[in-house]
Amino acid sequence: MAQLLDGAGKLGWVLLKAVLRFVFMFLNNCVAIPSYCLYLLLLQPLRIWDSSTFWHIEGVMFKWLLAMVSSWGWIAGYTVTEWGDDVGPISEEEAMVIVNHQSTGDVCTLMMCLQDKGTVVRKMMWLMDHVFKYTNFGLVSLIHGDFFIRQGKAYRDKQLIYLKDHLDKYYHSRDRKWIVLFPEGGFLRKRRETSQLFAKKNSLPHLTHVTLPRLGATQVILKTLLAQQENGSVGSETGTPNQTGTKRKGLQWVIDVTIAYPKAKPMDIQTWIFGYRPPTVTHVHYRMYPIKEVPVETEPLTDWLYQRFVEKEELLAHFYDTGTFPLEEGQKEAVSRPMTLDPVWLCIIQLFAFASGFVWYSVLQYLYCCLF
């Protein structure tokens, strides 16, 4: 009986905590997202007069919004440990980031672990499934200039054309540096069986922890954002100037990111919201490849991309067996880096969000009373 009461008490606490977290996050969204939109609406004259300053301000506020999402997991004890290459030193260089995709929590994990990487978060562009357009964060992503891609054979060719047009229109004009995509084209649990059947039919590697990537978006990004000289080789600078008028170098790196969850149990957005899972450490592994090592043409790029996901399979298999990623070249023991967020900074931006919400509510209420 005592065990039953103890279990009921723990369940009650988990439910109460989940309700309180949901109420806080609901209010957080209600003040932060409208405030972001209203600030940018107010700054529209600046967008016409000085677009670089406008997008700088927008990027700062975008980073704050992503930090708020990160804080939801942080206060629940969901943290990140990083492995492999240190990507911090290249945060100001242009890079394409390819990530394995297991659940909706992957995006939250990236939002958290990229917070301390300089200006990356405010200057990044996301490629996401079109369903995210209809979430609470969809409007923010639309304003920021992220791209929502529809999956399926019926849409594939048109979507790649739309992607190229989107990159031409927004990537350079808004001074983006990093672009993040999930080449698998869907969650692991949804695509694994289909991917394995395709691999068996075409004598490709059998993968369990990842699926075979799709080429389309990756190739469009490379061909659109690489610095091309007249002879077609990779050059040192693009002909497209950035907002300051200087020439851009184009993509310099491909960053291969592998996300691993303890016991291969992915963390989804519901877990981040309600916090019902015990404190969990998500492990993120980075490998950097200079852009000159990455082919662009279809067949060699396909082989290169497949090889990256075979390596991801090996990394994840090793992690699930041992709890660590394998040693890097020259290492005698596996070295990890705990990723930390400043709780004072998180509190400040939360207070700013709620204060902004109150101010905008007061202003709109005053205008309503004046008009009606």
CSV table of C-alpha atoms in Angstrom, one decimal:
chain,number,residue,atom,x,y,z
A,1,MET,CA,0.0,0.0,0.0
A,2,ALA,CA,2.8,2.3,0.9
A,3,GLN,CA,4.5,1.7,-2.5
A,4,LEU,CA,1.2,2.4,-4.2
A,5,LEU,CA,0.8,5.7,-2.4
A,6,ASP,CA,4.4,6.6,-3.1
A,7,GLY,CA,4.0,5.8,-6.8
A,8,ALA,CA,0.7,7.8,-6.9
A,9,GLY,CA,2.5,10.8,-5.3
A,10,LYS,CA,5.3,10.7,-7.8
A,11,LEU,CA,2.9,10.5,-10.7
A,12,GLY,CA,0.9,13.4,-9.3
A,13,TRP,CA,4.1,15.5,-9.1
A,14,VAL,CA,5.0,14.7,-12.6
A,15,LEU,CA,1.5,15.6,-13.8
A,16,LEU,CA,1.5,18.9,-11.8
A,17,LYS,CA,5.0,19.8,-13.1
A,18,ALA,CA,3.8,19.0,-16.7
A,19,VAL,CA,0.8,21.3,-16.3
A,20,LEU,CA,2.8,24.1,-14.8
A,21,ARG,CA,5.4,23.8,-17.6
A,22,PHE,CA,2.7,23.8,-20.3
A,23,VAL,CA,1.1,27.0,-18.8
A,24,PHE,CA,4.4,28.8,-18.6
A,25,MET,CA,5.4,27.8,-22.2
A,26,PHE,CA,1.9,28.8,-23.5
A,27,LEU,CA,2.3,32.2,-21.9
A,28,ASN,CA,5.9,32.4,-23.1
A,29,ASN,CA,4.7,31.9,-26.7
A,30,CYS,CA,1.8,34.3,-26.3
A,31,VAL,CA,4.2,37.2,-25.3
A,32,ALA,CA,7.4,36.3,-27.2
A,33,ILE,CA,6.2,35.5,-30.7
A,34,PRO,CA,3.7,38.5,-31.1
A,35,SER,CA,6.3,40.8,-29.6
A,36,TYR,CA,8.9,39.6,-32.2
A,37,CYS,CA,6.4,40.2,-35.0
A,38,LEU,CA,5.3,43.6,-33.7
A,39,TYR,CA,8.9,44.8,-33.2
A,40,LEU,CA,9.7,43.9,-36.8
A,41,LEU,CA,6.6,45.6,-38.0
A,42,LEU,CA,7.6,48.7,-36.2
A,43,LEU,CA,11.1,48.5,-37.8
A,44,GLN,CA,9.8,48.2,-41.4
A,45,PRO,CA,11.0,51.8,-42.3
A,46,LEU,CA,14.5,50.7,-41.1
A,47,ARG,CA,14.3,47.7,-43.5
A,48,ILE,CA,13.9,50.1,-46.4
A,49,TRP,CA,16.5,52.6,-45.2
A,50,ASP,CA,19.2,50.1,-43.9
A,51,SER,CA,18.3,46.5,-44.5
A,52,SER,CA,21.6,45.2,-43.0
A,53,THR,CA,20.8,46.7,-39.6
A,54,PHE,CA,17.2,45.5,-39.8
A,55,TRP,CA,18.3,41.9,-40.4
A,56,HIS,CA,20.9,42.2,-37.7
A,57,ILE,CA,18.3,43.2,-35.2
A,58,GLU,CA,15.9,40.5,-36.5
A,59,GLY,CA,18.7,37.9,-36.1
A,60,VAL,CA,19.4,38.9,-32.5
A,61,MET,CA,15.7,38.5,-31.6
A,62,PHE,CA,15.5,35.2,-33.5
A,63,LYS,CA,18.4,33.9,-31.4
A,64,TRP,CA,16.6,35.0,-28.3
A,65,LEU,CA,13.5,33.1,-29.3
A,66,LEU,CA,15.5,30.0,-29.9
A,67,ALA,CA,17.2,30.5,-26.6
A,68,MET,CA,13.8,30.5,-24.9
A,69,VAL,CA,13.0,27.1,-26.5
A,70,SER,CA,16.4,25.9,-25.3
A,71,SER,CA,15.6,27.1,-21.8
A,72,TRP,CA,12.5,24.8,-21.7
A,73,GLY,CA,14.7,21.8,-21.9
A,74,TRP,CA,17.5,23.3,-19.8
A,75,ILE,CA,15.3,23.8,-16.8
A,76,ALA,CA,14.1,20.2,-17.1
A,77,GLY,CA,17.7,18.9,-16.9
A,78,TYR,CA,18.0,18.1,-20.7
A,79,THR,CA,21.5,19.0,-21.6
A,80,VAL,CA,24.0,18.4,-24.4
A,81,THR,CA,27.5,17.0,-24.5
A,82,GLU,CA,29.5,17.6,-27.6
A,83,TRP,CA,32.1,15.3,-29.3
A,84,GLY,CA,34.5,15.4,-32.2
A,85,ASP,CA,35.6,18.6,-34.0
A,86,ASP,CA,35.2,22.0,-32.4
A,87,VAL,CA,33.0,24.0,-34.8
A,88,GLY,CA,33.3,27.3,-32.8
A,89,PRO,CA,36.3,28.6,-34.6
A,90,ILE,CA,34.5,28.5,-38.0
A,91,SER,CA,31.2,30.1,-36.7
A,92,GLU,CA,31.8,33.2,-39.0
A,93,GLU,CA,32.5,31.1,-42.1
A,94,GLU,CA,29.8,29.7,-44.4
A,95,ALA,CA,28.8,26.1,-43.8
A,96,MET,CA,26.2,23.5,-44.7
A,97,VAL,CA,25.2,21.4,-41.8
A,98,ILE,CA,23.8,17.9,-42.4
A,99,VAL,CA,22.1,16.2,-39.5
A,100,ASN,CA,20.6,12.7,-38.8
A,101,HIS,CA,16.9,12.9,-38.0
A,102,GLN,CA,15.2,10.8,-35.4
A,103,SER,CA,12.5,13.0,-33.8
A,104,THR,CA,11.1,16.6,-33.4
A,105,GLY,CA,13.5,16.9,-30.5
A,106,ASP,CA,16.5,17.1,-32.9
A,107,VAL,CA,15.6,20.7,-33.8
A,108,CYS,CA,15.4,21.6,-30.1
A,109,THR,CA,18.8,20.0,-29.5
A,110,LEU,CA,20.4,22.0,-32.3
A,111,MET,CA,18.7,25.2,-31.0
A,112,MET,CA,20.4,24.5,-27.7
A,113,CYS,CA,23.9,23.4,-28.7
A,114,LEU,CA,24.4,26.2,-31.3
A,115,GLN,CA,23.6,28.9,-28.9
A,116,ASP,CA,27.2,29.4,-27.8
A,117,LYS,CA,28.6,29.3,-31.4
A,118,GLY,CA,29.0,33.0,-32.0
A,119,THR,CA,26.6,34.5,-34.5
A,120,VAL,CA,25.6,31.1,-36.0
A,121,VAL,CA,22.0,31.0,-34.7
A,122,ARG,CA,21.0,34.5,-35.8
A,123,LYS,CA,22.6,34.0,-39.2
A,124,MET,CA,21.4,30.5,-40.0
A,125,MET,CA,18.8,29.2,-42.4
A,126,TRP,CA,16.8,26.1,-41.6
A,127,LEU,CA,15.3,23.6,-44.1
A,128,MET,CA,12.3,22.0,-42.4
A,129,ASP,CA,9.3,19.9,-43.3
A,130,HIS,CA,6.4,22.0,-44.5
A,131,VAL,CA,4.2,20.9,-41.5
A,132,PHE,CA,6.4,23.0,-39.2
A,133,LYS,CA,5.0,26.1,-41.0
A,134,TYR,CA,1.7,25.5,-39.2
A,135,THR,CA,3.2,25.3,-35.7
A,136,ASN,CA,3.5,28.1,-33.2
A,137,PHE,CA,7.0,28.8,-34.5
A,138,GLY,CA,6.0,28.7,-38.2
A,139,LEU,CA,5.4,32.5,-38.5
A,140,VAL,CA,8.8,33.3,-37.0
A,141,SER,CA,10.5,30.9,-39.4
A,142,LEU,CA,8.7,32.4,-42.3
A,143,ILE,CA,9.8,35.9,-41.3
A,144,HIS,CA,13.4,34.8,-40.7
A,145,GLY,CA,13.5,33.3,-44.2
A,146,ASP,CA,13.7,29.5,-43.4
A,147,PHE,CA,12.5,27.1,-46.2
A,148,PHE,CA,9.7,24.7,-45.7
A,149,ILE,CA,10.0,21.7,-48.1
A,150,ARG,CA,7.2,19.2,-49.0
A,151,GLN,CA,8.2,15.6,-49.1
A,152,GLY,CA,7.1,13.0,-51.7
A,153,LYS,CA,7.8,12.2,-55.3
A,154,ALA,CA,4.9,14.4,-56.5
A,155,TYR,CA,6.5,17.5,-55.1
A,156,ARG,CA,10.2,16.7,-55.3
A,157,ASP,CA,11.3,18.4,-58.6
A,158,LYS,CA,9.2,21.6,-58.0
A,159,GLN,CA,10.5,21.8,-54.4
A,160,LEU,CA,14.1,21.8,-55.6
A,161,ILE,CA,13.3,24.7,-58.0
A,162,TYR,CA,11.6,26.6,-55.2
A,163,LEU,CA,14.6,25.9,-52.9
A,164,LYS,CA,17.1,27.4,-55.4
A,165,ASP,CA,14.9,30.5,-55.9
A,166,HIS,CA,14.6,30.8,-52.2
A,167,LEU,CA,18.4,30.7,-51.7
A,168,ASP,CA,19.0,33.2,-54.5
A,169,LYS,CA,16.4,35.6,-53.0
A,170,TYR,CA,17.1,35.4,-49.3
A,171,TYR,CA,20.4,33.7,-48.4
A,172,HIS,CA,22.8,36.4,-49.4
A,173,SER,CA,20.5,39.4,-49.0
A,174,ARG,CA,20.0,38.5,-45.3
A,175,ASP,CA,23.7,37.7,-44.7
A,176,ARG,CA,23.1,34.0,-43.8
A,177,LYS,CA,26.2,31.9,-42.9
A,178,TRP,CA,25.0,28.4,-42.0
A,179,ILE,CA,22.3,26.4,-43.6
A,180,VAL,CA,20.9,23.3,-41.7
A,181,LEU,CA,19.2,20.4,-43.4
A,182,PHE,CA,18.2,16.8,-42.6
A,183,PRO,CA,19.1,14.8,-45.8
A,184,GLU,CA,17.2,11.7,-44.7
A,185,GLY,CA,14.0,13.5,-45.6
A,186,GLY,CA,12.0,12.3,-42.5
A,187,PHE,CA,12.2,10.7,-39.1
A,188,LEU,CA,14.2,7.5,-38.7
A,189,ARG,CA,11.2,5.4,-37.5
A,190,LYS,CA,9.1,6.4,-40.6
A,191,ARG,CA,11.8,5.9,-43.2
A,192,ARG,CA,13.9,3.0,-41.9
A,193,GLU,CA,12.0,0.1,-43.5
A,194,THR,CA,11.7,1.8,-46.9
A,195,SER,CA,15.4,2.8,-46.8
A,196,GLN,CA,16.4,-0.8,-46.0
A,197,LEU,CA,14.3,-2.2,-48.8
A,198,PHE,CA,15.9,0.3,-51.2
A,199,ALA,CA,19.4,-0.5,-50.0
A,200,LYS,CA,18.8,-4.3,-50.4
A,201,LYS,CA,17.4,-3.8,-53.9
A,202,ASN,CA,20.4,-1.6,-55.0
A,203,SER,CA,23.2,-3.5,-53.1
A,204,LEU,CA,23.8,-0.6,-50.7
A,205,PRO,CA,24.8,-0.8,-47.0
A,206,HIS,CA,22.1,-2.0,-44.6
A,207,LEU,CA,21.6,0.8,-42.0
A,208,THR,CA,19.7,0.6,-38.7
A,209,HIS,CA,20.4,3.8,-36.8
A,210,VAL,CA,20.1,6.1,-39.8
A,211,THR,CA,18.6,5.9,-43.3
A,212,LEU,CA,20.0,6.5,-46.7
A,213,PRO,CA,20.1,10.2,-47.4
A,214,ARG,CA,18.4,11.9,-50.3
A,215,LEU,CA,20.5,14.0,-52.7
A,216,GLY,CA,18.3,16.7,-54.1
A,217,ALA,CA,18.4,19.5,-51.5
A,218,THR,CA,22.1,18.9,-50.7
A,219,GLN,CA,23.1,19.2,-54.3
A,220,VAL,CA,21.0,22.3,-54.9
A,221,ILE,CA,22.5,24.0,-51.9
A,222,LEU,CA,26.1,23.2,-53.0
A,223,LYS,CA,25.6,24.3,-56.6
A,224,THR,CA,23.8,27.5,-55.5
A,225,LEU,CA,26.1,28.6,-52.6
A,226,LEU,CA,29.5,27.4,-53.8
A,227,ALA,CA,31.9,30.1,-55.1
A,228,GLN,CA,32.2,29.2,-58.8
A,229,GLN,CA,34.8,30.5,-61.2
A,230,GLU,CA,34.3,30.7,-64.9
A,231,ASN,CA,35.9,27.3,-65.5
A,232,GLY,CA,33.5,25.7,-63.1
A,233,SER,CA,36.0,25.1,-60.3
A,234,VAL,CA,35.6,26.2,-56.7
A,235,GLY,CA,36.9,29.8,-56.3
A,236,SER,CA,37.9,31.9,-53.4
A,237,GLU,CA,35.0,34.4,-53.6
A,238,THR,CA,31.6,34.5,-55.0
A,239,GLY,CA,30.4,37.3,-57.3
A,240,THR,CA,27.5,38.0,-54.9
A,241,PRO,CA,28.3,40.8,-52.4
A,242,ASN,CA,26.9,40.6,-48.9
A,243,GLN,CA,25.1,43.5,-47.1
A,244,THR,CA,28.4,45.4,-46.5
A,245,GLY,CA,29.2,45.3,-50.2
A,246,THR,CA,32.2,42.9,-49.9
A,247,LYS,CA,32.4,39.7,-51.9
A,248,ARG,CA,31.5,36.5,-50.1
A,249,LYS,CA,33.7,33.4,-50.0
A,250,GLY,CA,30.8,31.0,-50.5
A,251,LEU,CA,30.4,27.8,-48.6
A,252,GLN,CA,33.7,26.8,-46.9
A,253,TRP,CA,32.6,23.8,-44.9
A,254,VAL,CA,30.3,20.9,-44.6
A,255,ILE,CA,29.6,20.1,-41.0
A,256,ASP,CA,28.4,16.5,-40.4
A,257,VAL,CA,26.3,16.4,-37.1
A,258,THR,CA,25.3,13.2,-35.5
A,259,ILE,CA,22.8,13.3,-32.7
A,260,ALA,CA,22.7,10.3,-30.2
A,261,TYR,CA,20.1,9.8,-27.5
A,262,PRO,CA,20.8,7.5,-24.5
A,263,LYS,CA,19.5,4.0,-25.1
A,264,ALA,CA,18.5,5.1,-28.6
A,265,LYS,CA,15.3,6.7,-27.2
A,266,PRO,CA,14.8,10.0,-29.1
A,267,MET,CA,13.5,13.0,-27.3
A,268,ASP,CA,10.5,14.7,-29.0
A,269,ILE,CA,9.1,18.2,-28.6
A,270,GLN,CA,6.4,16.9,-26.2
A,271,THR,CA,9.1,15.8,-23.8
A,272,TRP,CA,10.7,19.3,-24.0
A,273,ILE,CA,7.3,20.9,-23.3
A,274,PHE,CA,6.0,18.7,-20.4
A,275,GLY,CA,9.4,17.6,-19.0
A,276,TYR,CA,8.1,14.1,-17.9
A,277,ARG,CA,11.4,12.3,-18.8
A,278,PRO,CA,14.1,12.4,-16.1
A,279,PRO,CA,17.2,14.7,-16.7
A,280,THR,CA,18.8,13.5,-19.9
A,281,VAL,CA,22.1,14.2,-21.7
A,282,THR,CA,21.9,14.2,-25.5
A,283,HIS,CA,25.2,13.6,-27.3
A,284,VAL,CA,26.2,15.6,-30.4
A,285,HIS,CA,29.1,14.6,-32.6
A,286,TYR,CA,30.7,17.0,-35.2
A,287,ARG,CA,32.9,16.3,-38.2
A,288,MET,CA,34.1,19.1,-40.4
A,289,TYR,CA,34.9,18.7,-44.1
A,290,PRO,CA,36.5,21.5,-46.2
A,291,ILE,CA,34.3,22.3,-49.1
A,292,LYS,CA,37.0,21.3,-51.6
A,293,GLU,CA,36.7,17.7,-50.4
A,294,VAL,CA,33.0,17.6,-51.3
A,295,PRO,CA,32.0,16.7,-54.9
A,296,VAL,CA,29.1,18.5,-56.6
A,297,GLU,CA,28.2,16.2,-59.5
A,298,THR,CA,25.4,13.7,-59.0
A,299,GLU,CA,27.2,10.4,-58.8
A,300,PRO,CA,30.3,11.3,-56.8
A,301,LEU,CA,28.1,13.4,-54.4
A,302,THR,CA,25.7,10.5,-53.9
A,303,ASP,CA,28.7,8.2,-53.0
A,304,TRP,CA,30.1,10.9,-50.7
A,305,LEU,CA,26.8,11.5,-48.9
A,306,TYR,CA,26.1,7.7,-48.5
A,307,GLN,CA,29.6,7.4,-47.0
A,308,ARG,CA,28.8,10.1,-44.4
A,309,PHE,CA,25.7,8.2,-43.3
A,310,VAL,CA,27.5,4.9,-43.2
A,311,GLU,CA,30.0,6.6,-40.8
A,312,LYS,CA,27.0,7.9,-38.8
A,313,GLU,CA,25.8,4.4,-38.5
A,314,GLU,CA,29.2,3.3,-37.2
A,315,LEU,CA,29.3,6.2,-34.8
A,316,LEU,CA,25.9,5.5,-33.4
A,317,ALA,CA,26.4,1.8,-33.1
A,318,HIS,CA,29.6,2.4,-31.1
A,319,PHE,CA,27.8,5.0,-28.9
A,320,TYR,CA,24.9,2.7,-28.1
A,321,ASP,CA,27.3,-0.1,-27.3
A,322,THR,CA,29.8,1.9,-25.1
A,323,GLY,CA,28.1,5.1,-24.2
A,324,THR,CA,30.9,7.1,-25.9
A,325,PHE,CA,31.8,8.0,-29.5
A,326,PRO,CA,34.9,6.3,-30.9
A,327,LEU,CA,38.3,7.9,-30.6
A,328,GLU,CA,39.4,10.5,-33.1
A,329,GLU,CA,42.7,10.2,-34.8
A,330,GLY,CA,45.5,10.9,-32.4
A,331,GLN,CA,43.4,10.5,-29.3
A,332,LYS,CA,44.2,8.1,-26.4
A,333,GLU,CA,40.8,8.5,-24.8
A,334,ALA,CA,37.4,9.8,-25.9
A,335,VAL,CA,37.1,13.5,-25.1
A,336,SER,CA,33.7,15.2,-24.7
A,337,ARG,CA,32.8,18.9,-24.0
A,338,PRO,CA,29.7,19.7,-21.9
A,339,MET,CA,27.7,22.5,-23.6
A,340,THR,CA,26.5,25.1,-21.1
A,341,LEU,CA,24.0,27.9,-21.2
A,342,ASP,CA,24.1,31.0,-18.9
A,343,PRO,CA,21.1,30.9,-16.6
A,344,VAL,CA,21.3,34.6,-15.9
A,345,TRP,CA,21.2,35.4,-19.7
A,346,LEU,CA,18.2,33.0,-20.1
A,347,CYS,CA,16.4,34.8,-17.2
A,348,ILE,CA,17.1,38.2,-18.8
A,349,ILE,CA,15.6,37.3,-22.2
A,350,GLN,CA,12.6,35.7,-20.6
A,351,LEU,CA,12.0,38.8,-18.5
A,352,PHE,CA,12.4,40.9,-21.7
A,353,ALA,CA,9.9,38.8,-23.5
A,354,PHE,CA,7.2,39.2,-20.7
A,355,ALA,CA,8.0,42.9,-20.3
A,356,SER,CA,7.6,43.3,-24.1
A,357,GLY,CA,4.4,41.4,-24.0
A,358,PHE,CA,3.0,43.7,-21.3
A,359,VAL,CA,4.1,46.9,-23.2
A,360,TRP,CA,2.6,45.8,-26.5
A,361,TYR,CA,-0.6,44.7,-24.8
A,362,SER,CA,-0.8,48.2,-23.2
A,363,VAL,CA,-0.1,50.0,-26.4
A,364,LEU,CA,-2.6,48.0,-28.4
A,365,GLN,CA,-5.2,48.4,-25.7
A,366,TYR,CA,-4.7,52.1,-25.7
A,367,LEU,CA,-5.0,52.3,-29.5
A,368,TYR,CA,-8.1,50.2,-29.4
A,369,CYS,CA,-9.7,52.5,-26.8
A,370,CYS,CA,-8.7,55.6,-28.9
A,371,LEU,CA,-10.2,54.2,-32.1
A,372,PHE,CA,-13.4,52.6,-30.6
